[in-house]
Structure formats: C-alpha cells, structure tokens
mmCIF file of C-alpha atoms and ligand atoms in Angstrom:
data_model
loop_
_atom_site.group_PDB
_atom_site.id
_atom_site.type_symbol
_atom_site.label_atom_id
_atom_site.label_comp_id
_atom_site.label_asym_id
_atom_site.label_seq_id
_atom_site.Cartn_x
_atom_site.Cartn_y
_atom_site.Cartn_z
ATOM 1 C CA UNK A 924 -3.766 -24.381 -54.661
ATOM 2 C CA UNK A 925 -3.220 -20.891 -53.342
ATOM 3 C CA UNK A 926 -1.975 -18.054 -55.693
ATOM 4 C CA UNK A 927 -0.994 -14.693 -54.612
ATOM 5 C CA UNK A 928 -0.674 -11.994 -57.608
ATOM 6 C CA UNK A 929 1.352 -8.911 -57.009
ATOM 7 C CA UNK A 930 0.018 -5.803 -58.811
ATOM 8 C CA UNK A 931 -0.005 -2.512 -59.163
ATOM 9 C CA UNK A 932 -3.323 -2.753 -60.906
ATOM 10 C CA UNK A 933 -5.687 -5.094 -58.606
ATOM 11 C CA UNK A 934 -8.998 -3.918 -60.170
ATOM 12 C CA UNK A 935 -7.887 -5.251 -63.375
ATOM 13 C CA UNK A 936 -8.337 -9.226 -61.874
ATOM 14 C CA UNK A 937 -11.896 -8.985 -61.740
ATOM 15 C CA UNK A 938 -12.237 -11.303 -64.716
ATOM 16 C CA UNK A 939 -10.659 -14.419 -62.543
ATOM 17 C CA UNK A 940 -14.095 -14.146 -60.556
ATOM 18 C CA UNK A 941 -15.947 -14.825 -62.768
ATOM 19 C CA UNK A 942 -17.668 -17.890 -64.434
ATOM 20 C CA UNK A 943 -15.342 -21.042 -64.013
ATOM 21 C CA UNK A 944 -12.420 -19.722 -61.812
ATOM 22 C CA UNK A 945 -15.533 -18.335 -59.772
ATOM 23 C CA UNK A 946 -16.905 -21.771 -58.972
ATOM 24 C CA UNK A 947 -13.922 -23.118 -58.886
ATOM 25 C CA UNK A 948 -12.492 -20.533 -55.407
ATOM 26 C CA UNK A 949 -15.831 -21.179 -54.127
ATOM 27 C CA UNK A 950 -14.979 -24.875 -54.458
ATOM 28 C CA UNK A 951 -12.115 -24.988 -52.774
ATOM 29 C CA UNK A 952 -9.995 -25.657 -55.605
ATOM 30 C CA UNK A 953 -8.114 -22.436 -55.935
ATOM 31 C CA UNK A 954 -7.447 -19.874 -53.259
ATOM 32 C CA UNK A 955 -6.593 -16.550 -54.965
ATOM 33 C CA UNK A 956 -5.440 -13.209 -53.280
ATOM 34 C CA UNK A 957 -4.927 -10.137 -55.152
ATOM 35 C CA UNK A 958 -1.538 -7.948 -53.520
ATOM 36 C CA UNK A 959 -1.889 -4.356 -53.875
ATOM 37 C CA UNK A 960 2.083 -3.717 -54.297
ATOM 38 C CA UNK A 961 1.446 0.136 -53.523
ATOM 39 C CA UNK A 962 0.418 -0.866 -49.991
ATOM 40 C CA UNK A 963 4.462 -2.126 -49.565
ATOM 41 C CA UNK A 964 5.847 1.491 -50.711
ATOM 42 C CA UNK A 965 7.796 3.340 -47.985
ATOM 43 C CA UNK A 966 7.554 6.244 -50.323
ATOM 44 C CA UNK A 967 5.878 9.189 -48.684
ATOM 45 C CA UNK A 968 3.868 9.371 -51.856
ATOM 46 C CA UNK A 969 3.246 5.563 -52.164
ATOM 47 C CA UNK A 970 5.755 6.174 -55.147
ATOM 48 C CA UNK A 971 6.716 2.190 -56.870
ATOM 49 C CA UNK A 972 7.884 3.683 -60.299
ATOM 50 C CA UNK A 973 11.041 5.653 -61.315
ATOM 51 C CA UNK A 974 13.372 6.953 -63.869
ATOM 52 C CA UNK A 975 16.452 4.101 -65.605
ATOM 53 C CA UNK A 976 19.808 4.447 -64.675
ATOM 54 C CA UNK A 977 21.668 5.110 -67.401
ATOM 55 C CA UNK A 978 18.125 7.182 -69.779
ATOM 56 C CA UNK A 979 15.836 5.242 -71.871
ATOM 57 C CA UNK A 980 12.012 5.351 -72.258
ATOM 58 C CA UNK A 981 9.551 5.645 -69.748
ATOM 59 C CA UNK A 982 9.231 4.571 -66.190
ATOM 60 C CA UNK A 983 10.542 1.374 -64.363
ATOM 61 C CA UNK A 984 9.220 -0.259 -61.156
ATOM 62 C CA UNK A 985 11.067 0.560 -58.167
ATOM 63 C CA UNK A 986 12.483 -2.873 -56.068
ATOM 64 C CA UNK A 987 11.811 -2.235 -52.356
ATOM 65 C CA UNK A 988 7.424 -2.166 -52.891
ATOM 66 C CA UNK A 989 7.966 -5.718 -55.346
ATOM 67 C CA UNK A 990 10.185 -7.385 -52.982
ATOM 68 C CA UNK A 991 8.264 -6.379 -49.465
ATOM 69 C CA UNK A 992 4.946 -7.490 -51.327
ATOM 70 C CA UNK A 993 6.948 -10.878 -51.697
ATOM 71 C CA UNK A 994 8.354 -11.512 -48.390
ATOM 72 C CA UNK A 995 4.833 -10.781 -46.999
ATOM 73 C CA UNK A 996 3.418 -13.875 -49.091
ATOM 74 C CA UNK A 997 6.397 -16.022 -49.722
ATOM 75 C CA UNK A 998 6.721 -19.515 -48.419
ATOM 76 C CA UNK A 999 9.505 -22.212 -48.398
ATOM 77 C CA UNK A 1000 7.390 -24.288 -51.262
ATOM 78 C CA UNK A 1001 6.427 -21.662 -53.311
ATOM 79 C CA UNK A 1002 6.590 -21.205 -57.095
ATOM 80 C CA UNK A 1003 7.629 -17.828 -58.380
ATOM 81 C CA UNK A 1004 6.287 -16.380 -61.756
ATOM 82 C CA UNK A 1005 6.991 -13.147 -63.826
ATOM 83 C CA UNK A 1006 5.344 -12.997 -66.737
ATOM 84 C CA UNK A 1007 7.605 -11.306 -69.569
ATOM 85 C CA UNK A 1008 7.998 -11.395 -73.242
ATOM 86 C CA UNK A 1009 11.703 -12.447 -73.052
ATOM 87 C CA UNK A 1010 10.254 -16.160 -71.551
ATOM 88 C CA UNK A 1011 9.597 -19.661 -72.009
ATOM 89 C CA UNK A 1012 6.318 -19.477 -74.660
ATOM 90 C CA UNK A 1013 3.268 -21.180 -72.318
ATOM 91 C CA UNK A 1014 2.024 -23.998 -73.762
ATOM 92 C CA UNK A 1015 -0.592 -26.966 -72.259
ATOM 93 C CA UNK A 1016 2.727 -28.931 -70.488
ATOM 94 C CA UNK A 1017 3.648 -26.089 -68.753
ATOM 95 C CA UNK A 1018 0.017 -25.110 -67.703
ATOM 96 C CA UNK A 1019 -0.250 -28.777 -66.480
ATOM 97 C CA UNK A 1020 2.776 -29.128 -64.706
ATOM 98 C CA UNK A 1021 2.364 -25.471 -62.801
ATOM 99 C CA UNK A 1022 -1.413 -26.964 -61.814
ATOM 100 C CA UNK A 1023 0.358 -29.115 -59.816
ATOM 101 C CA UNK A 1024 2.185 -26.748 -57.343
ATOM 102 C CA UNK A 1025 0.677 -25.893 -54.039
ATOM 103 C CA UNK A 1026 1.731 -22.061 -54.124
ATOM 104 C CA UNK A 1027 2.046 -20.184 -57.336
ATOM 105 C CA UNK A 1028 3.222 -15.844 -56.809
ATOM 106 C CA UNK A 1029 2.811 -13.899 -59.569
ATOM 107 C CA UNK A 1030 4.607 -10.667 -59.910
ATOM 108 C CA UNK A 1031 3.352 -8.395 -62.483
ATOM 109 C CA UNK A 1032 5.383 -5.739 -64.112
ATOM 110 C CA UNK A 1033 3.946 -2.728 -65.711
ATOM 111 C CA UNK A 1034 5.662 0.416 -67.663
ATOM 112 C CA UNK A 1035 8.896 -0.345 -69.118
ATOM 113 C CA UNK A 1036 9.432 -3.214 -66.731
ATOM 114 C CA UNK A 1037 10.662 -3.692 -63.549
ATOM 115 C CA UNK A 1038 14.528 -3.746 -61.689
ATOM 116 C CA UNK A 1039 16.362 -6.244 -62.893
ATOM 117 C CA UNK A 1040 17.456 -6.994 -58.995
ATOM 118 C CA UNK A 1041 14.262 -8.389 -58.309
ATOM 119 C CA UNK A 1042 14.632 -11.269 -61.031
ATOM 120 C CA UNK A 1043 18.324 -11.775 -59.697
ATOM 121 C CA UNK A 1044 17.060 -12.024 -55.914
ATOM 122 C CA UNK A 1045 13.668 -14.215 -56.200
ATOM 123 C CA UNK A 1046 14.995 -16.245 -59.414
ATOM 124 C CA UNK A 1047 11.268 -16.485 -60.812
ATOM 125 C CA UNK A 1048 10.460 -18.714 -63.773
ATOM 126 C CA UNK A 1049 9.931 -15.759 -66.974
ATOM 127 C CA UNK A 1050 6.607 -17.129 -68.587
ATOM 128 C CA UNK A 1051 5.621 -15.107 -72.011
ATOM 129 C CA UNK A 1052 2.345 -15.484 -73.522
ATOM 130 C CA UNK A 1053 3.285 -15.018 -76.985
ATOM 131 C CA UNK A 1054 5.472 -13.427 -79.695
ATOM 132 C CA UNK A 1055 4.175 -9.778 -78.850
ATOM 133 C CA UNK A 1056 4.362 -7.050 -75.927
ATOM 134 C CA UNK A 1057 1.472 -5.926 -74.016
ATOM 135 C CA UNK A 1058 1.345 -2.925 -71.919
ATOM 136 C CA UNK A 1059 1.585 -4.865 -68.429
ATOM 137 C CA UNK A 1060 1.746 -8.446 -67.064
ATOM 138 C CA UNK A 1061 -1.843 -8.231 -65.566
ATOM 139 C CA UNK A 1062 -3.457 -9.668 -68.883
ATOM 140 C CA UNK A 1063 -0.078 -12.071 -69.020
ATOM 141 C CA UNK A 1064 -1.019 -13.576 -65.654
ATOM 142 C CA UNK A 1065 -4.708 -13.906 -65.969
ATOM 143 C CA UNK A 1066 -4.058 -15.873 -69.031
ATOM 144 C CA UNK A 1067 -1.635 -18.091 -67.373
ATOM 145 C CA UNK A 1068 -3.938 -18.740 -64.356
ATOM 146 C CA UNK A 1069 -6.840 -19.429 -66.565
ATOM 147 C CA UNK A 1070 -4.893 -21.558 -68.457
ATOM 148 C CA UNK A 1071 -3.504 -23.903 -65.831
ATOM 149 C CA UNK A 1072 -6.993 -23.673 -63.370
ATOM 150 C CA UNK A 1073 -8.371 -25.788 -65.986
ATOM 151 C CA UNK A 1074 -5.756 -28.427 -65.394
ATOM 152 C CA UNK A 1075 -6.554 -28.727 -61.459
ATOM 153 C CA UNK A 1076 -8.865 -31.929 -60.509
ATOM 154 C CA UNK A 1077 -12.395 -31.141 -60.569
ATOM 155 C CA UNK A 1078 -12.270 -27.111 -62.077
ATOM 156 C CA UNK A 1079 -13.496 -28.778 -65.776
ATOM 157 C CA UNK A 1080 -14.339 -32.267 -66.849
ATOM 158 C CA UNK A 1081 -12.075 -34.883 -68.076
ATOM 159 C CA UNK A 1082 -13.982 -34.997 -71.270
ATOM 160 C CA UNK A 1083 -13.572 -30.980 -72.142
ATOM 161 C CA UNK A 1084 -9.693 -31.419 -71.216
ATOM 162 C CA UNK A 1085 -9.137 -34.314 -73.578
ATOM 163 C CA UNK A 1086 -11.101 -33.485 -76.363
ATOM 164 C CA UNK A 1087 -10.297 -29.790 -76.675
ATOM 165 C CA UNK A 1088 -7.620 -28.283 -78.860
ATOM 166 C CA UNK A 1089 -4.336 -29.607 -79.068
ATOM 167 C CA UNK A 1090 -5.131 -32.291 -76.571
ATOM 168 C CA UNK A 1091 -4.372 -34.657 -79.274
ATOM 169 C CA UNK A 1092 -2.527 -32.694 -81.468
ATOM 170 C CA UNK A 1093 -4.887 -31.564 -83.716
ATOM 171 C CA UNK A 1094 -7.204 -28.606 -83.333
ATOM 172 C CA UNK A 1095 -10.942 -29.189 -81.524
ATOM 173 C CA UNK A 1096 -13.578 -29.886 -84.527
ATOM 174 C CA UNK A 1097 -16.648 -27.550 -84.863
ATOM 175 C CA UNK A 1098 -19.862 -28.043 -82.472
ATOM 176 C CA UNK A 1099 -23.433 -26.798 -82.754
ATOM 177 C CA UNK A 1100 -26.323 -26.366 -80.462
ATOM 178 C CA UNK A 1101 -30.743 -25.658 -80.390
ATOM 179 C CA UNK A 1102 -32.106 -24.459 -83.157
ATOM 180 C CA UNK A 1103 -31.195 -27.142 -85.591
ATOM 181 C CA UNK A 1104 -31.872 -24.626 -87.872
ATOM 182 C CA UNK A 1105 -30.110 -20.677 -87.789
ATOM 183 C CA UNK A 1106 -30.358 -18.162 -90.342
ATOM 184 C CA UNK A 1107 -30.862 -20.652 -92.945
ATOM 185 C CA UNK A 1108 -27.835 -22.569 -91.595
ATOM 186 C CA UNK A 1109 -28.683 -26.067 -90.693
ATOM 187 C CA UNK A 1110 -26.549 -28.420 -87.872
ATOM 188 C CA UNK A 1111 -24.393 -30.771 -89.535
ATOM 189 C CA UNK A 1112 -27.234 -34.198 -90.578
ATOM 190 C CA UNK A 1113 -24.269 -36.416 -88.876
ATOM 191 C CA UNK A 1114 -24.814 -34.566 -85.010
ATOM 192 C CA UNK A 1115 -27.817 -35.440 -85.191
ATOM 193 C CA UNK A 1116 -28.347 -39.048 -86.561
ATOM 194 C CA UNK A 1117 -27.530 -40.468 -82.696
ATOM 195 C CA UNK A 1118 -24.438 -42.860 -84.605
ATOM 196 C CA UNK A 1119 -21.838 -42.130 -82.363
ATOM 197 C CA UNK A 1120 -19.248 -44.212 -84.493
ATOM 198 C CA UNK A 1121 -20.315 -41.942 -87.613
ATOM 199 C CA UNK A 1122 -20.061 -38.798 -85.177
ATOM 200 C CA UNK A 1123 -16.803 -39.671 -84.258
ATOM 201 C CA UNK A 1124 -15.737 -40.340 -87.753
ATOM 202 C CA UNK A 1125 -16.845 -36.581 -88.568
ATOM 203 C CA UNK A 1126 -15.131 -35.225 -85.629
ATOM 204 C CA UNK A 1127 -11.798 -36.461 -86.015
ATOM 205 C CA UNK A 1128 -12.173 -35.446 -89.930
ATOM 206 C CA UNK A 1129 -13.047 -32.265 -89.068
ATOM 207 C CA UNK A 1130 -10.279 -31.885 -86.871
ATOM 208 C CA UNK A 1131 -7.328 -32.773 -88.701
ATOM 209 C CA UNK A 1132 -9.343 -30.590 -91.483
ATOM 210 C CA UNK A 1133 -9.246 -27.285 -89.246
ATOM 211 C CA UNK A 1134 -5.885 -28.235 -88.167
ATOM 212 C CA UNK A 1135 -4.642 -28.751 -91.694
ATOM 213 C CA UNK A 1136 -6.097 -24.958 -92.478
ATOM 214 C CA UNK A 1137 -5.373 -22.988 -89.536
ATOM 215 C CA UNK A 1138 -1.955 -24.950 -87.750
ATOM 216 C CA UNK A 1139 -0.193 -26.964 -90.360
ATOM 217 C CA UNK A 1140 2.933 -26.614 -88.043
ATOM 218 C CA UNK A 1141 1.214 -28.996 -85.794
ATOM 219 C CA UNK A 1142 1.145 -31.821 -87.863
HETATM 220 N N1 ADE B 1804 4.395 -8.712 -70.616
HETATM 221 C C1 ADE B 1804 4.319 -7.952 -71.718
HETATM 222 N N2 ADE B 1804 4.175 -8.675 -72.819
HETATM 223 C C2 ADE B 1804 4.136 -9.989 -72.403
HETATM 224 C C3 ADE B 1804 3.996 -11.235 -73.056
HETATM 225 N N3 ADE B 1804 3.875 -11.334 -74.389
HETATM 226 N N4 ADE B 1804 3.998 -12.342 -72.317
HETATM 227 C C4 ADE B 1804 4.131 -12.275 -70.978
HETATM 228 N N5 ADE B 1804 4.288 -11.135 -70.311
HETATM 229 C C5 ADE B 1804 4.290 -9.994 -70.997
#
C-alpha cells in the first residue's frame, strides 16, 4: 500500500518510523511519503495560510499549495482522507476496510482549518478520531495510519489482531511478564500453571470483567 500525507508539518511524522510501521516500510508492506505542502506555494513568501472571508478566529489554509500537493500525488485509484472533527468516528471496520486500498492521501489541516473548496473539489472521506479538537490533523492521521497498518497482511500476527481489544467485543484481559514476582506483586498462579483450558477460562473472565468496568456500552 502506498500513502502519501500532505503537511505543513513533515517533521512531526517521525513517529510512523519507528518500531512496527518501521519494519513494516522496510518490508514492503507500506510505502509512505511525507508531502511538504509549502514546497506547492506560488507565494513569493511560500505563504499557505490566510485571513476568513467574512472575520472569525485565526488563520485558514490557503487552496492553491493543498490542491497542487494533490495533483502531484493523485492517481485514478486513490483514496482521499481529511482528518476532521466534524467526521465519521474511526473505529476497527473502518481501519480494516481502508487497509485494503492500494493508495491512501492524507491531507492534513492545521490552524482554524482549511478552504472549504478543497473538500468540495477532491470529495475526501472526513475521518475524526474522537469527540474532541486537536490543534492539527498531523496527530489525526498518524493515528489513523497506525491504526489500519496493523490490519495489512503480515505488519502484526493473526493472534495479536484477534485477541486484542474489541476484537471480540469485549476489552483485551490483563497480561504479565519475567519476574514472576514485582514489588511484592506476584503474576496471576493461573499464567503460570501451563493449563491452557484454565488460562483461557481466566482470560475471557477477565475480559468481560474489564469490559464490564471500563466500556459497559459495549456489551
Ligand atoms: N482535527 C482536529 N481534531 C480532530 C479530531 N478529533 N479528529 C480528526 N481530525 C481532527
């Protein structure tokens, strides 16, 4: 899968190589390009920001830089994402379903957003992260592509996809590694008595017992 993220910020990406996403580019599996959208501007002054029409807070991001960043990336098959409070809330069928595109752009706003004529020309699918507003949609998309990376063949096991949270509905129980003993705190006697029916048993108690506490909406 390639994806091509459009930013003002590209130093802020670092995080996606690193760690999982890092093996997973060097894999093959993922092809990712960071787009400096400041290289598009045909400002004198490299200029992508400006004043509303019509007054309000802050700054906006001009059109022209956005859109030339796009046309130099676009293709006939691609999938076009703007990550924005106002959209669709991700959740794992989403991720799953975008893991299976072939080209994913990202544009990422920043200020008070960006001109509305860019969402009416490219159409993108509005993805929000959650019920609050951060200050750009760098974080937005690195949580997206995170997210749906570990839906793509071969990035994680099978086993970490199906028995991690909300994979089943419920949340993922607790685990434990060496020392069997930490700060007084001993591993639970069940990891470690090698009955994998028993262990099982626990897990799925523990489970519905987290879930129960923490996410009773998801029962
Ligand atoms: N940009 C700012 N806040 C956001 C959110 N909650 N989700 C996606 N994009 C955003």
């Amino acid at each position: 899968m390639i994806i091509d993220i459009l930013t003002l910020f590209p130093e802020s990406f670092s995080y996606l190589n690193s760690s999982i996403l890092k093996r997973a580019q060097e894999a093959g599996k993922i092809e990712l390009n960071i787009i400096d959208i400041r290289d598009f501007s045909k400002d004198k002054h490299k200029k992508c920001d400006d004043y509303p029409f019509g007054g309000g807070a802050g700054m906006l991001m001009t059109a022209q830089p956005i859109f030339d960043a796009f046309q130099s990336v676009k293709k006939d098959s691609s999938k076009i994402i703007f990550p924005s409070p106002v959209g669709k809330v991700l959740n794992p069928e989403m991720a799953k379903n975008l893991s299976k595109e072939g080209h994913l752009i990202f544009i990422c706003g920043h200020y008070e957003g960006i001109d509305q004529r860019i969402i009416e020309l490219l159409k993108p699918e509005e993805i929000s992260i959650g019920d609050y507003v951060l200050t750009g949609g760098e974080l937005p998309t690195m949580v997206i592509v995170d997210c749906l990376a570990r839906f793509i063949d071969g990035v994680i096991t099978e086993e970490s996809l199906s028995e991690e949270s909300f994979a089943s509905g419920n949340l993922e129980y607790p685990q434990y590694t060496r020392p069997q003993v930490f700060q007084g705190l001993e591993v639970p006697e069940v990891l470690l008595s090698g009955n994998h029916q028993e262990i099982a048993k626990w897990r799925k108690e523990q489970s519905q017992l987290r879930t129960k506490e923490n996410r009773p909406d998801l029962i």
